[in-house]
mmCIF file with all atom_site columns, C-alpha atoms in Angstrom:
data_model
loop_
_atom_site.group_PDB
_atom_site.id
_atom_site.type_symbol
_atom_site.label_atom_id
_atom_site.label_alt_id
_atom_site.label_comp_id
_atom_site.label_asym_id
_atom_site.label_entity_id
_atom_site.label_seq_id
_atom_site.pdbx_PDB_ins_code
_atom_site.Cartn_x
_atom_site.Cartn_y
_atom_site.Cartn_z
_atom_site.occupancy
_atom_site.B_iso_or_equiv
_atom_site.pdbx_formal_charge
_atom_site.auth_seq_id
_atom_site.auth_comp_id
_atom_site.auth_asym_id
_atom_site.auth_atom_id
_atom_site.pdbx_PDB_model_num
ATOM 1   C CA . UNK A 1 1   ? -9.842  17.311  5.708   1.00 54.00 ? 1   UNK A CA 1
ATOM 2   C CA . UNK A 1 2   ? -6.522  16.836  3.354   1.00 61.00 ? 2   UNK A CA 1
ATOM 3   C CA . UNK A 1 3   ? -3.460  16.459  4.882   1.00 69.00 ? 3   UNK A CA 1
ATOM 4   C CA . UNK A 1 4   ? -0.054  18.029  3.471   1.00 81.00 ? 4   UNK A CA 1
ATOM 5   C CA . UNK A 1 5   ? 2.142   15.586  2.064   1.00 88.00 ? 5   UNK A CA 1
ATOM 6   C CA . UNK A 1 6   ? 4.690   14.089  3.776   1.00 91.00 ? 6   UNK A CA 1
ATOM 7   C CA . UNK A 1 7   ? 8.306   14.257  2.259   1.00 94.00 ? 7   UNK A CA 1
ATOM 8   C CA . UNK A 1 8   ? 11.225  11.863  2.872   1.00 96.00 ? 8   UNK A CA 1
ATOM 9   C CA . UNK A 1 9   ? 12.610  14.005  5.306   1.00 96.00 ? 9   UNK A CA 1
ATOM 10  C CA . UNK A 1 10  ? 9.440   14.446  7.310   1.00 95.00 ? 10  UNK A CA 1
ATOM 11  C CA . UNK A 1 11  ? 8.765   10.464  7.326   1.00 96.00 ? 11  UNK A CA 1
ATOM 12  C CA . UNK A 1 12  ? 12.303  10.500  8.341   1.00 96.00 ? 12  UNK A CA 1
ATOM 13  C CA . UNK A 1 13  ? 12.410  13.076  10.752  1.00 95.00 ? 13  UNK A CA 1
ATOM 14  C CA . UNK A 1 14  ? 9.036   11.847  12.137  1.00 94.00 ? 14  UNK A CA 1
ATOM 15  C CA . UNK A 1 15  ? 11.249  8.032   12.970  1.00 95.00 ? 15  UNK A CA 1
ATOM 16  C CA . UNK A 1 16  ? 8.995   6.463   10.656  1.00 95.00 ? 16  UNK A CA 1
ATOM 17  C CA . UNK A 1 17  ? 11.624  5.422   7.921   1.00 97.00 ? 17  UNK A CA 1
ATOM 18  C CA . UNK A 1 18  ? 15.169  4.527   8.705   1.00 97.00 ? 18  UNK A CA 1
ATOM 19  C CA . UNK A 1 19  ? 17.881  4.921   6.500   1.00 97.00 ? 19  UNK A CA 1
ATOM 20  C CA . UNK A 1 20  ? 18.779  1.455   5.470   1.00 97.00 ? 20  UNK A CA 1
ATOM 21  C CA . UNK A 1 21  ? 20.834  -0.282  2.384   1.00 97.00 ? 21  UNK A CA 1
ATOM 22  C CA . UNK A 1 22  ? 18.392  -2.408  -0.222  1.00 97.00 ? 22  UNK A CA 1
ATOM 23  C CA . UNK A 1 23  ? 18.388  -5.964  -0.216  1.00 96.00 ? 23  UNK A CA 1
ATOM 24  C CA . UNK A 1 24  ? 17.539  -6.738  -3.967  1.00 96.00 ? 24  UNK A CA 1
ATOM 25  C CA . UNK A 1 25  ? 16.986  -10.120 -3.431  1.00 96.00 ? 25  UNK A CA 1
ATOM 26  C CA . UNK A 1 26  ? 14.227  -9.504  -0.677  1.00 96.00 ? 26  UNK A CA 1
ATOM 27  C CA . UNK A 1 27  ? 12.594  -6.917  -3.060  1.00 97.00 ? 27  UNK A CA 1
ATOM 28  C CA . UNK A 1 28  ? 12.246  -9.673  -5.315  1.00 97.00 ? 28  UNK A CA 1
ATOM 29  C CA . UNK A 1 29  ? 11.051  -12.141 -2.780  1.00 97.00 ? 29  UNK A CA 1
ATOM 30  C CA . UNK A 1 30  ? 7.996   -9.630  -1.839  1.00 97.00 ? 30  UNK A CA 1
ATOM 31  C CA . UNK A 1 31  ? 7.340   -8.648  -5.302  1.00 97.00 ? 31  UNK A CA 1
ATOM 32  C CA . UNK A 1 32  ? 6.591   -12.433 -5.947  1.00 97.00 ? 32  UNK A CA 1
ATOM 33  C CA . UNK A 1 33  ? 4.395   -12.753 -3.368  1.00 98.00 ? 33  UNK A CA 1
ATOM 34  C CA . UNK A 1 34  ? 2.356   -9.502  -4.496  1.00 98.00 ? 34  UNK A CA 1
ATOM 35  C CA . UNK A 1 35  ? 1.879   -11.376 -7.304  1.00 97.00 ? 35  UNK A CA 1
ATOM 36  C CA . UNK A 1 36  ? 0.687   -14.848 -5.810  1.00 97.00 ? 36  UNK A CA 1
ATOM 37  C CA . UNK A 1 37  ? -1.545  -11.542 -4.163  1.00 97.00 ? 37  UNK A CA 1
ATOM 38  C CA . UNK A 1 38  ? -3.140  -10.905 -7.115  1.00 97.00 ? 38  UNK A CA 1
ATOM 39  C CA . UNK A 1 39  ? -4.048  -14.105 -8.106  1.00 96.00 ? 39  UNK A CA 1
ATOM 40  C CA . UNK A 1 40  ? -5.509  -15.512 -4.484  1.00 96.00 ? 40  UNK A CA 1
ATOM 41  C CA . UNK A 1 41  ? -7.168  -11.783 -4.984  1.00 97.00 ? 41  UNK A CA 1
ATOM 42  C CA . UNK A 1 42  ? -8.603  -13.443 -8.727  1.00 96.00 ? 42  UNK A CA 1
ATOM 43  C CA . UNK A 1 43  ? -9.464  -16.784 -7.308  1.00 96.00 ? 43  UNK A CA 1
ATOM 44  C CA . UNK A 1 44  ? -11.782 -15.163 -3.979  1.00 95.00 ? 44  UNK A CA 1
ATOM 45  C CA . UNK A 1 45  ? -13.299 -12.262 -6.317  1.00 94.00 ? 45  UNK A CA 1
ATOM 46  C CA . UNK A 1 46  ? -16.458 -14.201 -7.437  1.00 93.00 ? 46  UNK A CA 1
ATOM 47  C CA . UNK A 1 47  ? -17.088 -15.831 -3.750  1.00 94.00 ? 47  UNK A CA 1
ATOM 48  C CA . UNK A 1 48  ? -15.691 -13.618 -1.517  1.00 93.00 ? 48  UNK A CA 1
ATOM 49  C CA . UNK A 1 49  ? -15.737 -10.001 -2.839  1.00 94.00 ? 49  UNK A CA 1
ATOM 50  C CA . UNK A 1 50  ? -14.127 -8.609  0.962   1.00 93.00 ? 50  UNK A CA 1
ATOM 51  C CA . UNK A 1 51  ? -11.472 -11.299 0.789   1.00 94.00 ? 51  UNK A CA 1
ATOM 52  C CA . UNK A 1 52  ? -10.648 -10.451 -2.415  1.00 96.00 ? 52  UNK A CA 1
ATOM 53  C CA . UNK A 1 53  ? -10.196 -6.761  -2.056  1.00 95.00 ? 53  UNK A CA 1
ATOM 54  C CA . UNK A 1 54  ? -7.713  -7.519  1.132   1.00 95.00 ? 54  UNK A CA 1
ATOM 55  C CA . UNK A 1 55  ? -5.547  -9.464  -1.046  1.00 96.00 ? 55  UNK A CA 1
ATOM 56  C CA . UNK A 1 56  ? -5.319  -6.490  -3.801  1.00 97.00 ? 56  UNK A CA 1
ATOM 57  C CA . UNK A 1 57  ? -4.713  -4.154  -0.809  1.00 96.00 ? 57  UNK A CA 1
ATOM 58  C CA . UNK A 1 58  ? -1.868  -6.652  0.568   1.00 97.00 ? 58  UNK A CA 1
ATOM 59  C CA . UNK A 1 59  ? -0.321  -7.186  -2.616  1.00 98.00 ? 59  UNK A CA 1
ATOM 60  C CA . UNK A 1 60  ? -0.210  -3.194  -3.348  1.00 98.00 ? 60  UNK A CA 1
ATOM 61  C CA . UNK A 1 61  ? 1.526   -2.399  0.179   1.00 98.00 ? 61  UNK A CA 1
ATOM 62  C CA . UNK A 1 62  ? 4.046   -5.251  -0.621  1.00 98.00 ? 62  UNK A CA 1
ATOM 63  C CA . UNK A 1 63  ? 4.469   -3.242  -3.396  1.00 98.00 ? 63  UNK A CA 1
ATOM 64  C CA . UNK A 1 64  ? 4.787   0.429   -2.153  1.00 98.00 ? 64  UNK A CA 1
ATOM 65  C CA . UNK A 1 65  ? 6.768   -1.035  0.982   1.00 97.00 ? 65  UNK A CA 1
ATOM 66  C CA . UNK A 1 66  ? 9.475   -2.719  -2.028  1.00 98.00 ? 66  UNK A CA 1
ATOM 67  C CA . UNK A 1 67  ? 9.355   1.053   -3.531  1.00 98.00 ? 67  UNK A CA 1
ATOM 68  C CA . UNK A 1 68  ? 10.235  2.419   -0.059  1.00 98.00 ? 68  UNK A CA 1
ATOM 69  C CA . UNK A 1 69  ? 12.631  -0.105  0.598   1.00 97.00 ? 69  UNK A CA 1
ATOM 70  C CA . UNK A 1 70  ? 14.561  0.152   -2.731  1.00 98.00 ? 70  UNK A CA 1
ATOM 71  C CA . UNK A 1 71  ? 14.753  3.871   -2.448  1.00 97.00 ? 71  UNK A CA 1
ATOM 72  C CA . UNK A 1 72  ? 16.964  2.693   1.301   1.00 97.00 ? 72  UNK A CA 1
ATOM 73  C CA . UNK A 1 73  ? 14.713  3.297   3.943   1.00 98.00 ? 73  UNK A CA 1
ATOM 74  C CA . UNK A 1 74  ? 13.089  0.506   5.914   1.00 96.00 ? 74  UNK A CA 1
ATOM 75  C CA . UNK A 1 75  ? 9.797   1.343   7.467   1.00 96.00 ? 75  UNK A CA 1
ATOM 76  C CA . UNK A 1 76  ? 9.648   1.396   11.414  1.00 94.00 ? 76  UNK A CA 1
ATOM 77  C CA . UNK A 1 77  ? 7.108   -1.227  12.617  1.00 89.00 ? 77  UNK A CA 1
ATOM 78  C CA . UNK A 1 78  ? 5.341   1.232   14.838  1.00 86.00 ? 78  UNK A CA 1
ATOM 79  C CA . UNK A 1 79  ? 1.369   1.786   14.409  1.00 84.00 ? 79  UNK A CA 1
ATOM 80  C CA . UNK A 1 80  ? 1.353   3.685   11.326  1.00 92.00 ? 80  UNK A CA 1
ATOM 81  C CA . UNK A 1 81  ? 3.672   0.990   9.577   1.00 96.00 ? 81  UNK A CA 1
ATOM 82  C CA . UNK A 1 82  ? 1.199   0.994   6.896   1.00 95.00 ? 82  UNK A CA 1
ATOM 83  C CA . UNK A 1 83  ? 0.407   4.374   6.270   1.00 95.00 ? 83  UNK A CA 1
ATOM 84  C CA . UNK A 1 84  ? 4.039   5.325   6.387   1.00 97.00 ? 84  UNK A CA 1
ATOM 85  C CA . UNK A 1 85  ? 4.828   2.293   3.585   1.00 97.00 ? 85  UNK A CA 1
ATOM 86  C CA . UNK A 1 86  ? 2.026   3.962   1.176   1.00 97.00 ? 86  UNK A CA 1
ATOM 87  C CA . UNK A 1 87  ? 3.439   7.623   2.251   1.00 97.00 ? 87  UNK A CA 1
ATOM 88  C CA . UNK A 1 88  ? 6.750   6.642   1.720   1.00 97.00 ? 88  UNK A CA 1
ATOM 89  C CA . UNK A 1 89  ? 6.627   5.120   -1.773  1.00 98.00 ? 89  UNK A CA 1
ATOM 90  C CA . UNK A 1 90  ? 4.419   8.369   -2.772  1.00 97.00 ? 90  UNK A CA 1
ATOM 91  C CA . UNK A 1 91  ? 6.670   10.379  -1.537  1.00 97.00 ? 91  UNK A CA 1
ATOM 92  C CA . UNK A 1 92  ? 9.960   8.362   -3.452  1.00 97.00 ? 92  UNK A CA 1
ATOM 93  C CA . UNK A 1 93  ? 7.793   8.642   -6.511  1.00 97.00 ? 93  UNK A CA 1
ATOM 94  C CA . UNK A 1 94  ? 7.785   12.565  -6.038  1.00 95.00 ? 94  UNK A CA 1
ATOM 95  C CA . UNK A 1 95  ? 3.974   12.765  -5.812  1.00 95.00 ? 95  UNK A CA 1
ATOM 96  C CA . UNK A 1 96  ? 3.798   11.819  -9.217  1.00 96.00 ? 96  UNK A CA 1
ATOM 97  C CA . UNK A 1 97  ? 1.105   8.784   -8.659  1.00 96.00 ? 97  UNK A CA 1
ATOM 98  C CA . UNK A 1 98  ? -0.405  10.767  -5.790  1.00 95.00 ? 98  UNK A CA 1
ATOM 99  C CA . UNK A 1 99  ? -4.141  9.490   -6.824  1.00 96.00 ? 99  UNK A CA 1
ATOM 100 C CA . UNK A 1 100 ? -2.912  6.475   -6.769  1.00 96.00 ? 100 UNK A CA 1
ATOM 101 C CA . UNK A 1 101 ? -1.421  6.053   -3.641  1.00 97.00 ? 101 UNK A CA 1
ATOM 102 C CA . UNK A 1 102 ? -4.898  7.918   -2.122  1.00 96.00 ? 102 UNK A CA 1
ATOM 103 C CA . UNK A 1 103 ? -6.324  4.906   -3.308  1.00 96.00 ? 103 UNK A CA 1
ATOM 104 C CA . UNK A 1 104 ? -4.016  2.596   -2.146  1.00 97.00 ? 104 UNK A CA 1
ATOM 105 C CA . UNK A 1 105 ? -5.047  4.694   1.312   1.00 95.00 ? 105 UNK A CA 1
ATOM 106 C CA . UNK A 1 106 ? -8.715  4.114   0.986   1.00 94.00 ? 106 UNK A CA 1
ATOM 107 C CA . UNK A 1 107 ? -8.200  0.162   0.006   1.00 95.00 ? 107 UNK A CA 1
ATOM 108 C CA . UNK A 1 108 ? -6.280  0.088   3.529   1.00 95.00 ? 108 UNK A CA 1
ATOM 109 C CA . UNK A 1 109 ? -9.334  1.385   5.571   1.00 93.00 ? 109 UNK A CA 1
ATOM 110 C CA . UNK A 1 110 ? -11.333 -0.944  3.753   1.00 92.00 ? 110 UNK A CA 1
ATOM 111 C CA . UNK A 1 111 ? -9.179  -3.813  4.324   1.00 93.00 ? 111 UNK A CA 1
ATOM 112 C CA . UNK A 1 112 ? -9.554  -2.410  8.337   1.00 91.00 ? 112 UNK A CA 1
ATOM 113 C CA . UNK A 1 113 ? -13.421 -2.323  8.124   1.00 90.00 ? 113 UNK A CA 1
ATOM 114 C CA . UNK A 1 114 ? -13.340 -5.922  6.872   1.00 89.00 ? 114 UNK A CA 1
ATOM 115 C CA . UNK A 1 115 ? -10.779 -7.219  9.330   1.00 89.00 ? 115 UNK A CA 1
ATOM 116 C CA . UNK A 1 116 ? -11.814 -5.239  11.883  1.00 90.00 ? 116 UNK A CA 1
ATOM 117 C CA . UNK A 1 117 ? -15.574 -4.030  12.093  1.00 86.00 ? 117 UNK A CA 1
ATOM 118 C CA . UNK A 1 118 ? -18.860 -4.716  9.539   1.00 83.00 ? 118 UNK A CA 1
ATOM 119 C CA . UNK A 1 119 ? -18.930 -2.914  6.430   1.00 83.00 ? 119 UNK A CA 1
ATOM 120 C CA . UNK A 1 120 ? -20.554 -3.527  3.329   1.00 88.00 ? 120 UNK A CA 1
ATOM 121 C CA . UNK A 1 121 ? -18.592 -5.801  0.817   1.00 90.00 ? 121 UNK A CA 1
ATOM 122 C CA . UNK A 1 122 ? -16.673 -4.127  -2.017  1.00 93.00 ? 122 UNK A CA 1
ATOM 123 C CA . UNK A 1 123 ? -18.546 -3.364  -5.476  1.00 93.00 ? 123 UNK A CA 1
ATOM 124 C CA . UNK A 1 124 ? -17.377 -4.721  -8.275  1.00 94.00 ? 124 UNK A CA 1
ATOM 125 C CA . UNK A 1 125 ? -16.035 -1.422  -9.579  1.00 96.00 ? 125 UNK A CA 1
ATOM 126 C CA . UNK A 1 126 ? -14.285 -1.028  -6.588  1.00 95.00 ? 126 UNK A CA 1
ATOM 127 C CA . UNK A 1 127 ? -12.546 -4.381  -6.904  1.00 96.00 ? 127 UNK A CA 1
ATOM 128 C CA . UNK A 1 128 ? -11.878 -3.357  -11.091 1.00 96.00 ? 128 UNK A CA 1
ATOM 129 C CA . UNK A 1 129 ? -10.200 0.087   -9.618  1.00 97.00 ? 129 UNK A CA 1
ATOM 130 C CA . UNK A 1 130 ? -8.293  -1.785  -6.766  1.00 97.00 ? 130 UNK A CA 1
ATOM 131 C CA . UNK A 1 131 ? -6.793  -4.433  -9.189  1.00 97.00 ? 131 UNK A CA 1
ATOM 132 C CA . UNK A 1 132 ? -6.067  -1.552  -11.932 1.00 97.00 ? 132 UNK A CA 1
ATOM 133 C CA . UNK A 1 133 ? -4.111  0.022   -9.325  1.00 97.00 ? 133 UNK A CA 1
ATOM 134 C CA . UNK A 1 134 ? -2.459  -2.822  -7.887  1.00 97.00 ? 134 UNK A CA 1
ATOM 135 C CA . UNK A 1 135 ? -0.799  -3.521  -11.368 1.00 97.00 ? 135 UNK A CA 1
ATOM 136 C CA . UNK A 1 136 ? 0.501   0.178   -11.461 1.00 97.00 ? 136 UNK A CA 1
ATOM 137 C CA . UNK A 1 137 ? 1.789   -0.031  -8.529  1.00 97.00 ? 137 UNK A CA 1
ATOM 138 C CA . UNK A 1 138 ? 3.497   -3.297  -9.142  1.00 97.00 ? 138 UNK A CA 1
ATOM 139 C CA . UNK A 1 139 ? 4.982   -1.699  -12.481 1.00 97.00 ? 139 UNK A CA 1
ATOM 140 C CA . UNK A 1 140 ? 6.275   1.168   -9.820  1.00 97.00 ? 140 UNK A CA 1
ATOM 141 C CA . UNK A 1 141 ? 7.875   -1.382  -7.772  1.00 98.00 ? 141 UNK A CA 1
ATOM 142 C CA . UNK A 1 142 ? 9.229   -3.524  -10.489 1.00 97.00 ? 142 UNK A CA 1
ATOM 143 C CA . UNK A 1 143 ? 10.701  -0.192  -11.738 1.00 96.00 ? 143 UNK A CA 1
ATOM 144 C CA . UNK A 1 144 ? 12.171  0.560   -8.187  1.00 97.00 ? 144 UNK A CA 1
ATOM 145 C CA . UNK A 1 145 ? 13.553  -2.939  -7.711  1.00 96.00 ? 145 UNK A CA 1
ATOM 146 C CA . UNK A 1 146 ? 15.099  -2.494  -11.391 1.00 95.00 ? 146 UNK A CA 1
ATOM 147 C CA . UNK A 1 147 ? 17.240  0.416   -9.865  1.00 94.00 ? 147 UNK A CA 1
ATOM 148 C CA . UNK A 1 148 ? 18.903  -1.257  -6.975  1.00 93.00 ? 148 UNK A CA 1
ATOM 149 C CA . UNK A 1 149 ? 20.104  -4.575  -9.160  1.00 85.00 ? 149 UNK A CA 1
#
């Protein structure tokens, strides 16, 4: 089943993203630590392929939730915080990276099956994909925080 996209003003509309100014220097702060992300995601990928592939996944929601934020919305903390940070920062991107972000999707429900329940540990060429991604999305967010300086 595909869903419609969700725009700005539906996210908004919906209370999941508030109108709020950008704090550069906070963008800045989490775009660091989506780096130190990626390389704890480096250091676990040959002994812990699940750990690994949560880090990617935390380090690319620090970066769509710094694309959300610098576009002046913060993200209500409600249950779909996560979904709405990765819907958000597709939707500020006007859908342009939407495969990417449906990835970023499908590395959050495997970061939930890890955390959460058994599932079978990433492949390799999942964890190549996820860290490919990762580093366009942290160009995206560089890009965002870029415009709010």
């Amino acid at each position: 089943m595909q869903r419609d996209l969700p725009s700005i003003a539906d996210l908004v509309e919906a209370g999941r993203l508030i109108p709020q100014a950008p704090d550069a220097r906070a963008l800045g702060d989490a775009l660091a630590a989506a780096s130190r992300d990626l390389l704890a995601a480096d250091a676990n990928r040959e002994t812990f392929t699940p750990w690994a592939d949560a880090m990617l996944y935390e380090a690319g929601l620090r970066c769509a939730r710094v694309i959300v934020l610098a576009g002046g919305y913060r993200i209500d903390a409600g249950a779909k915080a996560h979904m709405t940070a990765i819907d958000g920062a597709d939707a500020l991107t006007g859908h342009r990276h939407h495969r990417l972000f449906v990835r970023l999707h499908r590395m959050r429900r495997r970061r939930n099956d890890f955390m959460y329940a058994t599932a079978p540990d990433p492949t390799e060429q999942d964890l190549s994909q996820a860290r490919l991604d990762v580093e366009a999305v942290l160009a995206l967010a560089r890009s965002a925080l870029d415009s709010v300086r």
